[in-house]
Amino acid sequence: GQQVMQIPQYQHVQEGEDFTTYCNSSTTLSNIQWYKQRPGGHPVFLIQLVKSGEVKKQKRLTFQFGEAKKNSSLHITATQTTDVGTYFCAGRNSSNTGKLIFGQGTTLQVKP
Amino acid sequence: DGGITQSPKYLFRKEGQNVTLSCEQNLNHDAMYWYRQDPGQGLRLIYYSQIVNDFQKGDIAEGYSVSREKKESFPLTVTSAQKNPTAFYLCASSMPYRPYEQYFGPGTRLTVT
């Protein structure tokens, strides 16, 4: 079945350093979403990418969708302690109507 | 104040007992979902419903059951057949059939001993 792999599983950075998490799908995706889950909390939607090669920015966060629509990345510039949490990508392929397939998540720790 | 509520936040049960987790939303969303979250495994889909009185199995439906009698409610029953029920359970909702984002409830942490 369709799989979405996400790496790394954990990342520890010093405050101010950059951070990147990568997401790869075994099949072509119609769109990809990114969610953030704070420790002890629930996932919260960040953004959706739909077009091949799409790049979107939210302040210090940059999201990319690959040209082949099989991979995506989230890059955080100059991390802050408020960035701590687990970041999930979630893909949807064109053959299913509602299901999202979630990656395993990348847990980010930021040392002040 | 619109949103999704799940209750209770923590639930403890003895092995062999069925338990029902509550999920209610007032977002007027047609689609609702149940996920299970275990450490290091992300979110795995248990069941989902695109419309009232209809639901489909997700990737790990064995040992679980659901009902969707009302648009606002999508309760999940964890049966005694579920071999490893201790986990964090998340309910979500969205508009159906379109690539809309999912809104998650606060979750229920179930511990079975």
CSV table of N, CA, C and O in Angstrom, one decimal, chain A residues 2-78:
chain,number,residue,atom,x,y,z
A,2,GLN,N,0.2,2.4,-0.1
A,2,GLN,CA,0.9,3.6,-0.1
A,2,GLN,C,1.6,3.9,1.2
A,2,GLN,O,1.0,3.7,2.2
A,3,GLN,N,2.9,4.4,1.1
A,3,GLN,CA,3.6,4.7,2.3
A,3,GLN,C,4.2,6.1,2.2
A,3,GLN,O,4.6,6.5,1.1
A,4,VAL,N,4.3,6.8,3.3
A,4,VAL,CA,4.9,8.1,3.4
A,4,VAL,C,6.0,8.0,4.5
A,4,VAL,O,5.7,7.7,5.6
A,5,MET,N,7.2,8.1,4.0
A,5,MET,CA,8.3,8.0,5.0
A,5,MET,C,8.9,9.4,5.3
A,5,MET,O,9.0,10.3,4.4
A,6,GLN,N,9.2,9.6,6.5
A,6,GLN,CA,9.7,10.9,7.0
A,6,GLN,C,11.0,10.8,7.8
A,6,GLN,O,11.1,9.9,8.6
A,7,ILE,N,12.0,11.6,7.5
A,7,ILE,CA,13.2,11.6,8.2
A,7,ILE,C,13.7,13.0,8.4
A,7,ILE,O,13.3,13.9,7.7
A,8,PRO,N,14.5,13.2,9.5
A,8,PRO,CA,14.8,12.2,10.5
A,8,PRO,C,13.7,12.0,11.5
A,8,PRO,O,12.7,12.7,11.5
A,9,GLN,N,13.8,11.0,12.4
A,9,GLN,CA,12.8,10.8,13.4
A,9,GLN,C,12.9,11.8,14.5
A,9,GLN,O,11.9,12.2,15.1
A,10,TYR,N,14.2,12.1,14.9
A,10,TYR,CA,14.4,13.1,15.9
A,10,TYR,C,15.5,14.1,15.5
A,10,TYR,O,16.4,13.7,14.7
A,11,GLN,N,15.4,15.3,16.0
A,11,GLN,CA,16.5,16.3,15.7
A,11,GLN,C,16.6,17.2,16.9
A,11,GLN,O,15.6,17.8,17.3
A,12,HIS,N,17.9,17.3,17.4
A,12,HIS,CA,18.1,18.2,18.4
A,12,HIS,C,19.0,19.4,17.9
A,12,HIS,O,20.0,19.1,17.2
A,13,VAL,N,18.6,20.6,18.0
A,13,VAL,CA,19.4,21.7,17.5
A,13,VAL,C,19.5,22.8,18.6
A,13,VAL,O,18.8,22.8,19.6
A,14,GLN,N,20.5,23.6,18.4
A,14,GLN,CA,20.8,24.8,19.3
A,14,GLN,C,19.9,25.9,18.8
A,14,GLN,O,19.7,26.0,17.5
A,15,GLU,N,19.3,26.6,19.7
A,15,GLU,CA,18.4,27.7,19.2
A,15,GLU,C,19.2,28.6,18.3
A,15,GLU,O,20.4,29.0,18.5
A,16,GLY,N,18.6,29.0,17.2
A,16,GLY,CA,19.2,29.8,16.1
A,16,GLY,C,19.7,29.0,14.9
A,16,GLY,O,20.0,29.5,13.9
A,17,GLU,N,19.9,27.7,15.1
A,17,GLU,CA,20.3,26.8,14.0
A,17,GLU,C,19.0,26.5,13.1
A,17,GLU,O,17.9,26.7,13.6
A,18,ASP,N,19.3,26.1,11.9
A,18,ASP,CA,18.3,25.7,11.0
A,18,ASP,C,17.9,24.3,11.2
A,18,ASP,O,18.6,23.5,11.8
A,19,PHE,N,16.7,23.9,10.7
A,19,PHE,CA,16.2,22.6,10.8
A,19,PHE,C,15.4,22.2,9.5
A,19,PHE,O,14.7,23.0,8.9
A,20,THR,N,15.6,20.9,9.1
A,20,THR,CA,14.8,20.5,7.9
A,20,THR,C,14.3,19.1,8.1
A,20,THR,O,15.1,18.2,8.7
A,21,THR,N,13.1,18.8,7.8
A,21,THR,CA,12.5,17.5,7.8
A,21,THR,C,12.1,17.1,6.4
A,21,THR,O,11.6,18.0,5.6
A,22,TYR,N,12.3,15.8,6.0
A,22,TYR,CA,12.0,15.4,4.6
A,22,TYR,C,10.9,14.3,4.6
A,22,TYR,O,10.9,13.5,5.5
A,23,CYS,N,10.1,14.3,3.6
A,23,CYS,CA,9.0,13.4,3.4
A,23,CYS,C,9.1,12.8,2.0
A,23,CYS,O,9.2,13.5,1.1
A,24,ASN,N,9.0,11.5,2.0
A,24,ASN,CA,9.0,10.8,0.7
A,24,ASN,C,7.9,9.8,0.6
A,24,ASN,O,7.7,9.0,1.5
A,25,SER,N,7.2,9.8,-0.6
A,25,SER,CA,6.1,8.9,-0.8
A,25,SER,C,6.4,7.9,-1.8
A,25,SER,O,7.2,8.1,-2.7
A,26,SER,N,5.8,6.7,-1.6
A,26,SER,CA,6.1,5.6,-2.6
A,26,SER,C,5.3,5.8,-3.9
A,26,SER,O,5.5,5.1,-4.9
A,27,THR,N,4.3,6.7,-3.8
A,27,THR,CA,3.4,6.9,-5.0
A,27,THR,C,3.3,8.4,-5.2
A,27,THR,O,3.6,9.2,-4.3
A,28,THR,N,2.8,8.8,-6.4
A,28,THR,CA,2.6,10.3,-6.7
A,28,THR,C,1.4,10.8,-5.8
A,28,THR,O,0.4,10.1,-5.7
A,29,LEU,N,1.6,11.9,-5.3
A,29,LEU,CA,0.6,12.5,-4.4
A,29,LEU,C,-0.2,13.6,-5.1
A,29,LEU,O,0.4,14.4,-6.0
A,30,SER,N,-1.4,13.8,-4.8
A,30,SER,CA,-2.2,14.9,-5.4
A,30,SER,C,-2.0,16.1,-4.6
A,30,SER,O,-2.0,17.3,-5.1
A,31,ASN,N,-1.7,16.0,-3.3
A,31,ASN,CA,-1.4,17.1,-2.5
A,31,ASN,C,-0.7,16.6,-1.2
A,31,ASN,O,-0.7,15.4,-0.9
A,32,ILE,N,0.0,17.5,-0.5
A,32,ILE,CA,0.6,17.1,0.7
A,32,ILE,C,0.3,18.2,1.8
A,32,ILE,O,0.2,19.4,1.4
A,33,GLN,N,0.1,17.8,3.0
A,33,GLN,CA,-0.2,18.7,4.1
A,33,GLN,C,0.9,18.5,5.2
A,33,GLN,O,1.5,17.5,5.3
A,34,TRP,N,1.1,19.6,5.9
A,34,TRP,CA,2.0,19.6,7.1
A,34,TRP,C,1.3,20.0,8.3
A,34,TRP,O,0.5,20.9,8.3
A,35,TYR,N,1.5,19.2,9.4
A,35,TYR,CA,0.9,19.5,10.7
A,35,TYR,C,2.0,19.6,11.7
A,35,TYR,O,3.1,19.0,11.6
A,36,LYS,N,1.7,20.3,12.8
A,36,LYS,CA,2.6,20.4,14.0
A,36,LYS,C,1.9,20.0,15.2
A,36,LYS,O,0.7,20.4,15.4
A,37,GLN,N,2.5,19.1,16.0
A,37,GLN,CA,2.0,18.7,17.3
A,37,GLN,C,2.9,19.1,18.4
A,37,GLN,O,4.0,18.6,18.5
A,38,ARG,N,2.4,20.0,19.3
A,38,ARG,CA,3.2,20.4,20.4
A,38,ARG,C,3.2,19.2,21.4
A,38,ARG,O,2.3,18.4,21.5
A,39,PRO,N,4.2,19.2,22.3
A,39,PRO,CA,4.3,18.1,23.3
A,39,PRO,C,3.0,18.1,24.2
A,39,PRO,O,2.6,19.1,24.7
A,40,GLY,N,2.3,16.9,24.2
A,40,GLY,CA,1.1,16.8,25.0
A,40,GLY,C,-0.1,17.3,24.3
A,40,GLY,O,-1.2,17.3,24.8
A,41,GLY,N,0.0,17.8,23.0
A,41,GLY,CA,-1.1,18.4,22.3
A,41,GLY,C,-1.6,17.5,21.2
A,41,GLY,O,-1.2,16.3,21.1
A,42,HIS,N,-2.3,18.1,20.3
A,42,HIS,CA,-2.8,17.4,19.1
A,42,HIS,C,-2.3,18.1,17.8
A,42,HIS,O,-1.9,19.2,17.9
A,43,PRO,N,-2.3,17.4,16.7
A,43,PRO,CA,-1.8,17.9,15.5
A,43,PRO,C,-2.6,19.2,15.0
A,43,PRO,O,-3.9,19.2,15.1
A,44,VAL,N,-1.9,20.2,14.6
A,44,VAL,CA,-2.5,21.4,14.1
A,44,VAL,C,-2.1,21.6,12.6
A,44,VAL,O,-0.8,21.6,12.4
A,45,PHE,N,-3.0,21.9,11.7
A,45,PHE,CA,-2.7,22.1,10.3
A,45,PHE,C,-1.8,23.3,10.1
A,45,PHE,O,-2.0,24.4,10.7
A,46,LEU,N,-0.7,23.2,9.3
A,46,LEU,CA,0.2,24.3,9.0
A,46,LEU,C,-0.1,24.8,7.6
A,46,LEU,O,-0.3,26.0,7.4
A,47,ILE,N,-0.1,23.8,6.6
A,47,ILE,CA,-0.1,24.3,5.2
A,47,ILE,C,-0.4,23.1,4.3
A,47,ILE,O,-0.3,22.0,4.7
A,48,GLN,N,-0.9,23.4,3.1
A,48,GLN,CA,-1.1,22.4,2.1
A,48,GLN,C,-0.4,22.8,0.8
A,48,GLN,O,-0.5,24.0,0.4
A,49,LEU,N,0.3,21.9,0.1
A,49,LEU,CA,0.9,22.1,-1.2
A,49,LEU,C,0.2,21.2,-2.2
A,49,LEU,O,-0.1,20.1,-1.9
A,50,VAL,N,0.0,21.8,-3.4
A,50,VAL,CA,-0.8,21.1,-4.4
A,50,VAL,C,0.0,21.0,-5.7
A,50,VAL,O,-0.1,20.0,-6.4
A,51,LYS,N,0.7,22.0,-6.1
A,51,LYS,CA,1.3,22.1,-7.4
A,51,LYS,C,2.7,21.5,-7.4
A,51,LYS,O,3.5,21.7,-6.4
A,52,SER,N,3.1,20.9,-8.5
A,52,SER,CA,4.4,20.4,-8.7
A,52,SER,C,5.4,21.5,-8.5
A,52,SER,O,5.3,22.6,-9.1
A,53,GLY,N,6.5,21.3,-7.7
A,53,GLY,CA,7.5,22.3,-7.5
A,53,GLY,C,7.1,23.5,-6.6
A,53,GLY,O,7.9,24.5,-6.5
A,54,GLU,N,5.9,23.4,-6.0
A,54,GLU,CA,5.4,24.6,-5.2
A,54,GLU,C,6.3,24.8,-4.0
A,54,GLU,O,6.8,23.9,-3.4
A,55,VAL,N,6.5,26.1,-3.7
A,55,VAL,CA,7.2,26.6,-2.5
A,55,VAL,C,6.3,27.6,-1.8
A,55,VAL,O,5.8,28.5,-2.5
A,56,LYS,N,6.1,27.4,-0.5
A,56,LYS,CA,5.3,28.3,0.3
A,56,LYS,C,6.1,28.7,1.5
A,56,LYS,O,6.8,27.9,2.1
A,57,LYS,N,5.9,29.9,2.0
A,57,LYS,CA,6.6,30.4,3.2
A,57,LYS,C,5.6,30.9,4.2
A,57,LYS,O,4.6,31.5,3.8
A,58,GLN,N,6.0,30.6,5.4
A,58,GLN,CA,5.2,31.1,6.6
A,58,GLN,C,6.3,31.6,7.6
A,58,GLN,O,6.8,30.9,8.3
A,59,LYS,N,6.6,32.9,7.5
A,59,LYS,CA,7.6,33.5,8.4
A,59,LYS,C,8.9,32.7,8.2
A,59,LYS,O,9.5,32.8,7.2
A,60,ARG,N,9.4,32.0,9.2
A,60,ARG,CA,10.6,31.3,9.2
A,60,ARG,C,10.5,29.9,8.6
A,60,ARG,O,11.5,29.2,8.5
A,61,LEU,N,9.3,29.5,8.2
A,61,LEU,CA,9.1,28.1,7.7
A,61,LEU,C,8.9,28.2,6.2
A,61,LEU,O,8.2,29.0,5.7
A,62,THR,N,9.7,27.3,5.5
A,62,THR,CA,9.6,27.2,4.1
A,62,THR,C,9.2,25.7,3.7
A,62,THR,O,9.9,24.8,4.2
A,63,PHE,N,8.2,25.6,2.9
A,63,PHE,CA,7.6,24.3,2.6
A,63,PHE,C,7.8,24.1,1.1
A,63,PHE,O,7.6,25.0,0.3
A,64,GLN,N,8.3,22.9,0.7
A,64,GLN,CA,8.5,22.6,-0.8
A,64,GLN,C,7.8,21.3,-1.1
A,64,GLN,O,7.8,20.4,-0.4
A,65,PHE,N,7.3,21.3,-2.4
A,65,PHE,CA,6.7,20.1,-2.9
A,65,PHE,C,7.5,19.7,-4.2
A,65,PHE,O,7.7,20.6,-5.0
A,66,GLY,N,8.0,18.5,-4.3
A,66,GLY,CA,8.9,18.1,-5.3
A,66,GLY,C,8.2,18.2,-6.7
A,66,GLY,O,7.0,18.1,-6.9
A,67,GLU,N,9.1,18.2,-7.7
A,67,GLU,CA,8.6,18.3,-9.1
A,67,GLU,C,7.8,17.1,-9.5
A,67,GLU,O,6.8,17.2,-10.2
A,68,ALA,N,8.2,15.9,-9.0
A,68,ALA,CA,7.5,14.7,-9.3
A,68,ALA,C,6.3,14.4,-8.3
A,68,ALA,O,5.6,13.4,-8.5
A,69,LYS,N,6.1,15.4,-7.4
A,69,LYS,CA,5.0,15.2,-6.4
A,69,LYS,C,5.1,14.0,-5.6
A,69,LYS,O,4.1,13.3,-5.3
A,70,LYS,N,6.3,13.5,-5.3
A,70,LYS,CA,6.5,12.4,-4.5
A,70,LYS,C,7.3,12.7,-3.2
A,70,LYS,O,7.5,11.8,-2.4
A,71,ASN,N,7.8,13.9,-3.1
A,71,ASN,CA,8.5,14.3,-1.9
A,71,ASN,C,8.3,15.7,-1.5
A,71,ASN,O,7.8,16.5,-2.4
A,72,SER,N,8.5,16.0,-0.3
A,72,SER,CA,8.3,17.4,0.3
A,72,SER,C,9.3,17.6,1.4
A,72,SER,O,9.9,16.7,2.0
A,73,SER,N,9.5,18.9,1.7
A,73,SER,CA,10.3,19.2,2.8
A,73,SER,C,9.8,20.5,3.6
A,73,SER,O,9.1,21.3,3.0
A,74,LEU,N,10.2,20.5,4.9
A,74,LEU,CA,9.9,21.7,5.7
A,74,LEU,C,11.2,22.2,6.3
A,74,LEU,O,11.9,21.4,6.9
A,75,HIS,N,11.5,23.4,6.0
A,75,HIS,CA,12.7,24.0,6.5
A,75,HIS,C,12.4,25.1,7.5
A,75,HIS,O,11.6,26.0,7.1
A,76,ILE,N,13.0,25.1,8.7
A,76,ILE,CA,12.8,26.2,9.6
A,76,ILE,C,14.1,26.9,9.7
A,76,ILE,O,15.2,26.3,10.1
A,77,THR,N,14.1,28.2,9.5
A,77,THR,CA,15.3,29.1,9.6
A,77,THR,C,15.4,29.6,11.0
A,77,THR,O,14.4,30.1,11.6
A,78,ALA,N,16.6,29.6,11.6
A,78,ALA,CA,16.9,30.2,12.9
A,78,ALA,C,15.8,29.7,13.9
A,78,ALA,O,15.0,30.5,14.4
